[in-house]
């Protein structure tokens, strides 16, 4: 159970770090694009960022399922034997 929880935590942390970097970066790119090309058709909404957060959490947890399945099949003695 500890290995499952650890894999889920790692997946969530990686996903949230990507979201925390990606959302402000994308807003910055949109602002720069609109500065240089005022006709650039893009708008930022905070509720879109929240939807992306939800999607990030779901995808991170789903992406952790396959490694967790592999972890469950490994014999601990073989894994730590080196």
GROMACS .gro file of C-alpha atoms in nm:
model
   82
    1UNK     CA    1   0.000   0.000   0.000
    2UNK     CA    2   0.287   0.237   0.073
    3UNK     CA    3   0.426   0.186  -0.277
    4UNK     CA    4   0.086   0.261  -0.431
    5UNK     CA    5   0.055   0.581  -0.229
    6UNK     CA    6   0.412   0.685  -0.316
    7UNK     CA    7   0.355   0.633  -0.690
    8UNK     CA    8   0.029   0.831  -0.675
    9UNK     CA    9   0.197   1.113  -0.483
   10UNK     CA   10   0.483   1.132  -0.733
   11UNK     CA   11   0.242   1.142  -1.026
   12UNK     CA   12   0.034   1.418  -0.863
   13UNK     CA   13   0.339   1.624  -0.772
   14UNK     CA   14   0.477   1.602  -1.126
   15UNK     CA   15   0.142   1.691  -1.277
   16UNK     CA   16   0.083   1.983  -1.042
   17UNK     CA   17   0.433   2.119  -1.099
   18UNK     CA   18   0.370   2.110  -1.473
   19UNK     CA   19   0.037   2.286  -1.425
   20UNK     CA   20   0.190   2.550  -1.197
   21UNK     CA   21   0.455   2.626  -1.457
   22UNK     CA   22   0.242   2.581  -1.767
   23UNK     CA   23  -0.059   2.797  -1.686
   24UNK     CA   24   0.131   3.118  -1.601
   25UNK     CA   25   0.368   3.055  -1.891
   26UNK     CA   26   0.079   3.018  -2.134
   27UNK     CA   27  -0.082   3.335  -2.002
   28UNK     CA   28   0.250   3.514  -2.049
   29UNK     CA   29   0.283   3.387  -2.406
   30UNK     CA   30  -0.071   3.505  -2.482
   31UNK     CA   31   0.005   3.850  -2.338
   32UNK     CA   32   0.325   3.876  -2.542
   33UNK     CA   33   0.150   3.763  -2.858
   34UNK     CA   34  -0.122   4.022  -2.807
   35UNK     CA   35   0.138   4.289  -2.740
   36UNK     CA   36   0.321   4.222  -3.066
   37UNK     CA   37   0.010   4.131  -3.268
   38UNK     CA   38  -0.291   4.316  -3.120
   39UNK     CA   39  -0.529   4.119  -3.345
   40UNK     CA   40  -0.417   3.788  -3.189
   41UNK     CA   41  -0.744   3.609  -3.100
   42UNK     CA   42  -0.683   3.466  -2.753
   43UNK     CA   43  -0.840   3.520  -2.413
   44UNK     CA   44  -0.750   3.381  -2.071
   45UNK     CA   45  -1.015   3.282  -1.820
   46UNK     CA   46  -0.945   3.160  -1.469
   47UNK     CA   47  -1.214   2.892  -1.489
   48UNK     CA   48  -1.024   2.740  -1.785
   49UNK     CA   49  -0.721   2.707  -1.560
   50UNK     CA   50  -0.935   2.526  -1.304
   51UNK     CA   51  -1.062   2.287  -1.572
   52UNK     CA   52  -0.701   2.226  -1.673
   53UNK     CA   53  -0.616   2.157  -1.308
   54UNK     CA   54  -0.890   1.895  -1.292
   55UNK     CA   55  -0.770   1.738  -1.614
   56UNK     CA   56  -0.413   1.741  -1.487
   57UNK     CA   57  -0.511   1.557  -1.169
   58UNK     CA   58  -0.713   1.296  -1.358
   59UNK     CA   59  -0.441   1.236  -1.620
   60UNK     CA   60  -0.169   1.218  -1.354
   61UNK     CA   61  -0.357   0.956  -1.156
   62UNK     CA   62  -0.443   0.756  -1.466
   63UNK     CA   63  -0.081   0.772  -1.582
   64UNK     CA   64   0.027   0.630  -1.245
   65UNK     CA   65  -0.194   0.322  -1.280
   66UNK     CA   66   0.040   0.134  -1.517
   67UNK     CA   67   0.355   0.178  -1.306
   68UNK     CA   68   0.157   0.082  -0.997
   69UNK     CA   69   0.050  -0.241  -1.164
   70UNK     CA   70   0.413  -0.319  -1.246
   71UNK     CA   71   0.521  -0.236  -0.891
   72UNK     CA   72   0.261  -0.478  -0.754
   73UNK     CA   73   0.410  -0.768  -0.955
   74UNK     CA   74   0.772  -0.717  -0.852
   75UNK     CA   75   0.906  -0.937  -0.577
   76UNK     CA   76   1.066  -0.709  -0.314
   77UNK     CA   77   1.356  -0.950  -0.265
   78UNK     CA   78   1.443  -0.934  -0.634
   79UNK     CA   79   1.401  -0.557  -0.646
   80UNK     CA   80   1.636  -0.487  -0.355
   81UNK     CA   81   1.884  -0.759  -0.444
   82UNK     CA   82   2.041  -0.534  -0.707
   0.00000   0.00000   0.00000
